[in-house]
PDB file of C-alpha atoms in Angstrom:
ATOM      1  CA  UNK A1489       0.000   0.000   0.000  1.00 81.00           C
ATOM      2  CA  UNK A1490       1.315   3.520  -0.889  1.00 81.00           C
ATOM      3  CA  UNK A1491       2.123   5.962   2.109  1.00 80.00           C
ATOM      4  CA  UNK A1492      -0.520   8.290   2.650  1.00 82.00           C
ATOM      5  CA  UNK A1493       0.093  11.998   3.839  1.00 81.00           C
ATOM      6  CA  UNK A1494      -1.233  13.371   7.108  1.00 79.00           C
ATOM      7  CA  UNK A1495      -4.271  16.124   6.881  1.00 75.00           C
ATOM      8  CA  UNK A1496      -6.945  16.916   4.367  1.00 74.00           C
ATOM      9  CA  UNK A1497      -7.722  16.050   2.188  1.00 78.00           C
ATOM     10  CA  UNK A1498      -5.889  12.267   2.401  1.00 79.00           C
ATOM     11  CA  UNK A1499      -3.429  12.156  -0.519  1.00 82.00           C
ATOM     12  CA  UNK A1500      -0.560   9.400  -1.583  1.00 84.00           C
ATOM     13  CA  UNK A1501       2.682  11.151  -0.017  1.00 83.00           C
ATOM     14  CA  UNK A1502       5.247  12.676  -2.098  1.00 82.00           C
ATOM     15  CA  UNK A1503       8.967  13.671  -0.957  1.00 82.00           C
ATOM     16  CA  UNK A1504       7.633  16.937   0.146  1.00 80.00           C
ATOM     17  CA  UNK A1505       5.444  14.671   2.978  1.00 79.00           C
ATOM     18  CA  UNK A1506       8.135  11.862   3.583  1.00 75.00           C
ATOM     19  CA  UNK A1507      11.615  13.473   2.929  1.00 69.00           C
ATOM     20  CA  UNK A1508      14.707  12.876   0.844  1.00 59.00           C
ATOM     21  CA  UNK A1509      15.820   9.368   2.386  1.00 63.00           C
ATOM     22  CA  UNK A1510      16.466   7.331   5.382  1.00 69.00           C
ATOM     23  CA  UNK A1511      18.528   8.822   8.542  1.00 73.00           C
ATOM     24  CA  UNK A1512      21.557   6.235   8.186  1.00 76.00           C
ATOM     25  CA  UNK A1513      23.832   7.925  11.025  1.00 81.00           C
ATOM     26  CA  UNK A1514      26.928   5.559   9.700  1.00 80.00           C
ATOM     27  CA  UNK A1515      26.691   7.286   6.633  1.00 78.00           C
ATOM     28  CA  UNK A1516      26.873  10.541   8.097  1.00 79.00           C
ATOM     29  CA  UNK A1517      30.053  10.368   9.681  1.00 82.00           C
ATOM     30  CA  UNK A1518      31.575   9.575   6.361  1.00 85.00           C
ATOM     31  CA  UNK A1519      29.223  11.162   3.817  1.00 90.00           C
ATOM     32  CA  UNK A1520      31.925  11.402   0.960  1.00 92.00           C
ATOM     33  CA  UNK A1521      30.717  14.618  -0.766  1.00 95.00           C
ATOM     34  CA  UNK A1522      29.077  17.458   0.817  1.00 94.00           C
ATOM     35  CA  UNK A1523      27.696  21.035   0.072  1.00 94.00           C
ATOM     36  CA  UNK A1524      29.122  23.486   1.814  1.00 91.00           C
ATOM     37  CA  UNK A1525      27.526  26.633   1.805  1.00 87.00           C
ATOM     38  CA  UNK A1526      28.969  29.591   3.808  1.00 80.00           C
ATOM     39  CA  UNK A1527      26.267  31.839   5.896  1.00 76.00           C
ATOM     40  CA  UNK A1528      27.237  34.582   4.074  1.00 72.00           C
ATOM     41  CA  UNK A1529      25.841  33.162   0.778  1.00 76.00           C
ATOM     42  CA  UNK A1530      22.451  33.599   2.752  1.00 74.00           C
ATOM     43  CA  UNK A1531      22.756  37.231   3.353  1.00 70.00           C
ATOM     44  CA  UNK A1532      23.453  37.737  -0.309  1.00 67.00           C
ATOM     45  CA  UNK A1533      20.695  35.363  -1.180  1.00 69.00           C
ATOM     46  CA  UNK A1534      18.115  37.387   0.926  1.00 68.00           C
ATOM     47  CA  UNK A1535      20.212  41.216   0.694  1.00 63.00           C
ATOM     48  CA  UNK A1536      20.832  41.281   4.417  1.00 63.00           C
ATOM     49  CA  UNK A1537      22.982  43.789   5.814  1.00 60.00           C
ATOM     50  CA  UNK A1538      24.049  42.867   9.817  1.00 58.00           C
ATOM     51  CA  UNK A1539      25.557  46.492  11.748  1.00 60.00           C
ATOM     52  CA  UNK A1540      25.088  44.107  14.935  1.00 60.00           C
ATOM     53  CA  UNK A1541      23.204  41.273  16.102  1.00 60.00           C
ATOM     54  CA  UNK A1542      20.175  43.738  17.175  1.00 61.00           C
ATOM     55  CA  UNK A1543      20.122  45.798  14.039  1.00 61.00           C
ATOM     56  CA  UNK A1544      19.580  43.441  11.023  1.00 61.00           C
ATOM     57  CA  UNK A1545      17.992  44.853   7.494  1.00 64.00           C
ATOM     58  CA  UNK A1546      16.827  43.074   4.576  1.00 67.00           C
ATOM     59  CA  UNK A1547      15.585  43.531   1.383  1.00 64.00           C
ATOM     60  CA  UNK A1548      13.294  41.545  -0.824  1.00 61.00           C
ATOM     61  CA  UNK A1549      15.857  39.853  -3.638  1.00 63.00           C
ATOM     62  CA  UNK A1550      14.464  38.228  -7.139  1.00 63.00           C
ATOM     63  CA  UNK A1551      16.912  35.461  -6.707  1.00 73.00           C
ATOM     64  CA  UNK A1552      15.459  32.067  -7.030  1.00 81.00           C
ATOM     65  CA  UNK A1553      15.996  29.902  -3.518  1.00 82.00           C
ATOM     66  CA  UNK A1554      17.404  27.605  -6.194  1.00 90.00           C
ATOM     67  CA  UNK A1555      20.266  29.590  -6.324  1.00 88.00           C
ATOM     68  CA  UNK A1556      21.552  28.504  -2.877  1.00 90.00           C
ATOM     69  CA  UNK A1557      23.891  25.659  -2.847  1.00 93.00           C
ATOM     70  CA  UNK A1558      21.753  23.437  -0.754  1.00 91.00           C
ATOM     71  CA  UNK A1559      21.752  19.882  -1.324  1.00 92.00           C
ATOM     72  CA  UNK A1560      18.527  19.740  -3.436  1.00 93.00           C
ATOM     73  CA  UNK A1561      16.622  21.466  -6.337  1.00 95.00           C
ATOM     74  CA  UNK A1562      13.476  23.049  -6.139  1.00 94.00           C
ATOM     75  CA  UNK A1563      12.003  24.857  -9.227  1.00 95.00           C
ATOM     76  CA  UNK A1564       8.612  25.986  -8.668  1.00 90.00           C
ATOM     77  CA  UNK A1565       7.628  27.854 -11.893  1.00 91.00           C
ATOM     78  CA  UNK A1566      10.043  25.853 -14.641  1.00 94.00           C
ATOM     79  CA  UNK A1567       8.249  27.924 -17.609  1.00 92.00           C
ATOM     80  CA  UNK A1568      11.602  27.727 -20.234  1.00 93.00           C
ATOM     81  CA  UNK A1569      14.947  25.741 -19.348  1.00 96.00           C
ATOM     82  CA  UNK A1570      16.593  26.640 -16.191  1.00 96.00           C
ATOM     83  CA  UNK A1571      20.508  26.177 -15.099  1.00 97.00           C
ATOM     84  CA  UNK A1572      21.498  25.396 -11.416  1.00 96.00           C
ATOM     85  CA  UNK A1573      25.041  25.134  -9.956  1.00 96.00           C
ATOM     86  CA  UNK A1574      25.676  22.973  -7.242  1.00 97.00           C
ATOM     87  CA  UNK A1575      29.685  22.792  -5.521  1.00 96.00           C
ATOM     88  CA  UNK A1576      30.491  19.603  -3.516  1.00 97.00           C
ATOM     89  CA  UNK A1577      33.336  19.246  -1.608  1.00 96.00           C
ATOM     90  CA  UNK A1578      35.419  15.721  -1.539  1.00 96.00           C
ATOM     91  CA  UNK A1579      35.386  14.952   2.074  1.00 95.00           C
ATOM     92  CA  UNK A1580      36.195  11.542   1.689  1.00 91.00           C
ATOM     93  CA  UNK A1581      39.074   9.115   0.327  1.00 92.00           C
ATOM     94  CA  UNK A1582      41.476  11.773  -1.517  1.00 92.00           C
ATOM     95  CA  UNK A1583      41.509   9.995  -5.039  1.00 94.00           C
ATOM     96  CA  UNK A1584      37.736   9.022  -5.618  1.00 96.00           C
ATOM     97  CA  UNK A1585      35.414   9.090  -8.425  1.00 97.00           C
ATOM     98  CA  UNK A1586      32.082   9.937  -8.412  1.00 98.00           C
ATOM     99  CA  UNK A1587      29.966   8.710 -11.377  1.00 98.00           C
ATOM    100  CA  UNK A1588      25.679  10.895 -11.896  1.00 98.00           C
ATOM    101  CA  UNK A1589      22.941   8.939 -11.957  1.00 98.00           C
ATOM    102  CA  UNK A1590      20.417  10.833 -13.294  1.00 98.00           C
ATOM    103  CA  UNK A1591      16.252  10.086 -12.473  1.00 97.00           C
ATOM    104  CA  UNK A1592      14.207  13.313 -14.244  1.00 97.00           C
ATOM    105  CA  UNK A1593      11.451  13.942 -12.563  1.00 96.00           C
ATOM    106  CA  UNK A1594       8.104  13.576 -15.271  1.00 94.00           C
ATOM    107  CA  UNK A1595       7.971  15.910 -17.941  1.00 93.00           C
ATOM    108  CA  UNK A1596      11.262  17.841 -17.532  1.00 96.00           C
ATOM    109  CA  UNK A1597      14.274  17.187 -19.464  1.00 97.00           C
ATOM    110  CA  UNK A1598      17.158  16.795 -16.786  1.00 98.00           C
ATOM    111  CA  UNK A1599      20.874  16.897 -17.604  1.00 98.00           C
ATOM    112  CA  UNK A1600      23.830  17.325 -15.395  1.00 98.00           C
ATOM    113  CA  UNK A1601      27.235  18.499 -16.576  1.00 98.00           C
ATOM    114  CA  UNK A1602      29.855  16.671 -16.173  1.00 98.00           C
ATOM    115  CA  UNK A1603      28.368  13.268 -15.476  1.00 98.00           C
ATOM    116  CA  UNK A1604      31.839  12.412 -13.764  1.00 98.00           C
ATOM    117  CA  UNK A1605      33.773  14.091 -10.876  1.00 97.00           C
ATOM    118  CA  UNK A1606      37.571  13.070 -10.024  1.00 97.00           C
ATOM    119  CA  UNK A1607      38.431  14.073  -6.704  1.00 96.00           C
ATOM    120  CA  UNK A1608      42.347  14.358  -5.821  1.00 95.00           C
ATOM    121  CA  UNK A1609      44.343  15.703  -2.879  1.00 92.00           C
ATOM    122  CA  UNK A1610      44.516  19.282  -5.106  1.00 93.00           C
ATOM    123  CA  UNK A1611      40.816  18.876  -6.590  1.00 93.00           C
ATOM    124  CA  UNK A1612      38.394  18.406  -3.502  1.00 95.00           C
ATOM    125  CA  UNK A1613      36.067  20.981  -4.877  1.00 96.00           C
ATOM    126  CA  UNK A1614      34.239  20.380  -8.307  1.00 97.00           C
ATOM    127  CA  UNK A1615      30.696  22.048  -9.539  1.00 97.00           C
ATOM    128  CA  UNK A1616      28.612  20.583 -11.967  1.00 98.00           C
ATOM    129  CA  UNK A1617      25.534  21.973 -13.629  1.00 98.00           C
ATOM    130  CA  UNK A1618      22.218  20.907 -14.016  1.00 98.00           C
ATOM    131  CA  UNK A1619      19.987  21.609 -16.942  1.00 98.00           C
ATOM    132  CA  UNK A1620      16.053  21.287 -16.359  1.00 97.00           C
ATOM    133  CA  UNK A1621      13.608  21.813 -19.389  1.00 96.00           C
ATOM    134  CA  UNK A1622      10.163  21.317 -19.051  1.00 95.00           C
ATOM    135  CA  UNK A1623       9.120  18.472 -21.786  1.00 93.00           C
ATOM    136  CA  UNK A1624       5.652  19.863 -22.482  1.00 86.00           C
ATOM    137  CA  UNK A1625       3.819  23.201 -22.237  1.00 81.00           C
ATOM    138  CA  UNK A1626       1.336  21.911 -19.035  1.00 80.00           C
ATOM    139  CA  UNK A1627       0.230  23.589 -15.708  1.00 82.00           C
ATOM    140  CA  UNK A1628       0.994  21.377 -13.579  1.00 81.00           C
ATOM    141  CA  UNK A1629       2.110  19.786 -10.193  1.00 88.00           C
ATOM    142  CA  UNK A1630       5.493  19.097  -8.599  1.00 92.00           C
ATOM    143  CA  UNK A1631       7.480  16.066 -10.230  1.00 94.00           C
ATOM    144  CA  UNK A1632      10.272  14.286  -8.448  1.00 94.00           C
ATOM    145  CA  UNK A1633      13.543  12.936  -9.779  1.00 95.00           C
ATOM    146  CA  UNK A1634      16.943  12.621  -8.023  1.00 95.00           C
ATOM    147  CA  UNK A1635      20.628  13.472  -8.764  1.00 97.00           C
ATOM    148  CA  UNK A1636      23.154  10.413  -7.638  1.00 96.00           C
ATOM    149  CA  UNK A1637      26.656  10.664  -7.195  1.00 97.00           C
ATOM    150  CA  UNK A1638      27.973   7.011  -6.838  1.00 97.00           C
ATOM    151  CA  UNK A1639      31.303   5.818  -6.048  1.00 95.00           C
ATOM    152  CA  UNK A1640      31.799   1.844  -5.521  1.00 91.00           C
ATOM    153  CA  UNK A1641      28.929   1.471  -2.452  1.00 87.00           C
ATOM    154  CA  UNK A1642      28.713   5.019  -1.577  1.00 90.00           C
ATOM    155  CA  UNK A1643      26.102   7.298  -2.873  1.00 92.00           C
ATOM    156  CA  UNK A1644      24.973  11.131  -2.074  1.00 93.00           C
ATOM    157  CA  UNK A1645      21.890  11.644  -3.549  1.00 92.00           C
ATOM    158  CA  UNK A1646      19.504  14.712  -3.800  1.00 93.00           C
ATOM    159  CA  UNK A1647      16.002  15.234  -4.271  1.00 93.00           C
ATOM    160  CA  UNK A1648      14.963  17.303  -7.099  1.00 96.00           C
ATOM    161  CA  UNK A1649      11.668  18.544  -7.424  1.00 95.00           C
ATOM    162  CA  UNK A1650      10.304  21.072 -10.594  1.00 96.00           C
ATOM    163  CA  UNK A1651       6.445  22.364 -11.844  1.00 94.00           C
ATOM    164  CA  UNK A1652       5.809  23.026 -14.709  1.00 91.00           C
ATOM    165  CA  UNK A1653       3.723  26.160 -14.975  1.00 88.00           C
ATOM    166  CA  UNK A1654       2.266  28.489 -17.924  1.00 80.00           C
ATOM    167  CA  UNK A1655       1.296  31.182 -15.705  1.00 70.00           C
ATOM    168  CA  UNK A1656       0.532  32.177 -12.253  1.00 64.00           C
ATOM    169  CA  UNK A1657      -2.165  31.162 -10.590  1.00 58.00           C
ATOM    170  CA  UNK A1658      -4.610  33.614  -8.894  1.00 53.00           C
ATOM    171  CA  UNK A1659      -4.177  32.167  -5.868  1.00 55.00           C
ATOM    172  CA  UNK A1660      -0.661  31.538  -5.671  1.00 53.00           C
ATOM    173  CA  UNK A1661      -0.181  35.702  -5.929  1.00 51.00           C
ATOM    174  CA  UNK A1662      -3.021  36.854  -4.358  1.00 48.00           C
TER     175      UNK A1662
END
C-alpha cells in the first residue's frame, strides 16, 4: 500500500510529505561529498545587511531559492529551461570518483554536466551543472527525480523537485 500523507484532504505522499531518504547515522560520519555553503551566501541570497546582532535589514531579492547551494533542487515555476550550480566538496578518500545517476522527474528534461567528478588531494572541490527543461507546455504539479553521485557502495543523492507552470495562478499571488 502507498504511504498516505497526514491532513486533508488524504493524498498518496510525495517527498515533500516523507523526505529525501532514510537517517543512516553511519553514513553521516563519512558522507563522501558534501555542500558546503557559507552563511554569508544567505545574506546575499536574501540582501541582508548585519551592523550588529540587534540591528539586522533586509531587502526583498528576485533570486530564485534555487540559487543557494543546498543539497537539493526546487524549481517551482520551470516555464523555459533553467541552469542550477551545485559545488560539492570531496570529504572523503582523496583519489575518488564519483559517477551521476540521473532520475528526471516527469515531464522535464534533466541533464547534469559533467556526469563524472575526479576528486584528488589538489581537486576536492568540483561544480557541476544541471539543466532542467520542461518536456511539455502543461500547468501542472510538482514532479520528483533525483541526482546520484555514486562511487563503488557510496552514494549522495539529492532530491529534485520542478512544476511546470504556464502562468501564475490567482491564488498563488493573491
Amino acid at each position: 500500500m502507498p504511504i498516505l500523507a497526514e491532513g486533508l484532504p488524504r493524498k498518496t505522499a510525495d517527498p515533500f510529505d516523507y523526505g529525501s531518504g532514510n537517517i543512516n547515522p553511519t553514513g553521516a560520519a563519512d558522507p563522501g561529498l558534501v555542500y558546503d555553503i557559507d552563511p554569508r551566501d544567505y545574506n546575499k541570497f536574501f540582501g541582508c545587511t548585519i551592523v550588529r546582532r540587534t540591528n539586522v535589514s533586509c531587502d526583498a531579492t528576485m533570486l530564485p531559492a534555487y540559487h543557494l547551494n543546498l543539497p537539493s533542487i526546487a524549481v517551482s515555476e520551470l516555464r523555459r529551461p533553467v541552469t542550477v550550480w551545485r559545488t560539492v566538496t570531496n570529504v572523503g578518500e582523496a583519489d575518488s570518483v564519483y559517477h551521476a545517476e540521473v532520475q528526471s522527474p516527469a515531464g522535464v528534461m534533466m541533464e547534469v554536466e559533467p556526469t563524472v567528478l575526479v576528486f584528488n588531494t589538489t581537486d576536492r572541490v568540483h561544480s557541476f551543472k544541471v539543466k532542467l527543461a520542461p518536456m511539455w507546455r502543461l500547468q501542472g504539479d510538482y514532479t520528483f527525480g533525483s541526482i546520484t553521485w555514486r562511487k563503488d557502495q557510496k552514494t549522495v543523492r539529492i532530491p529534485v523537485a520542478a512544476r511546470m507552470t504556464i502562468q501564475d495562478f490567482y491564488a498563488d499571488v493573491a
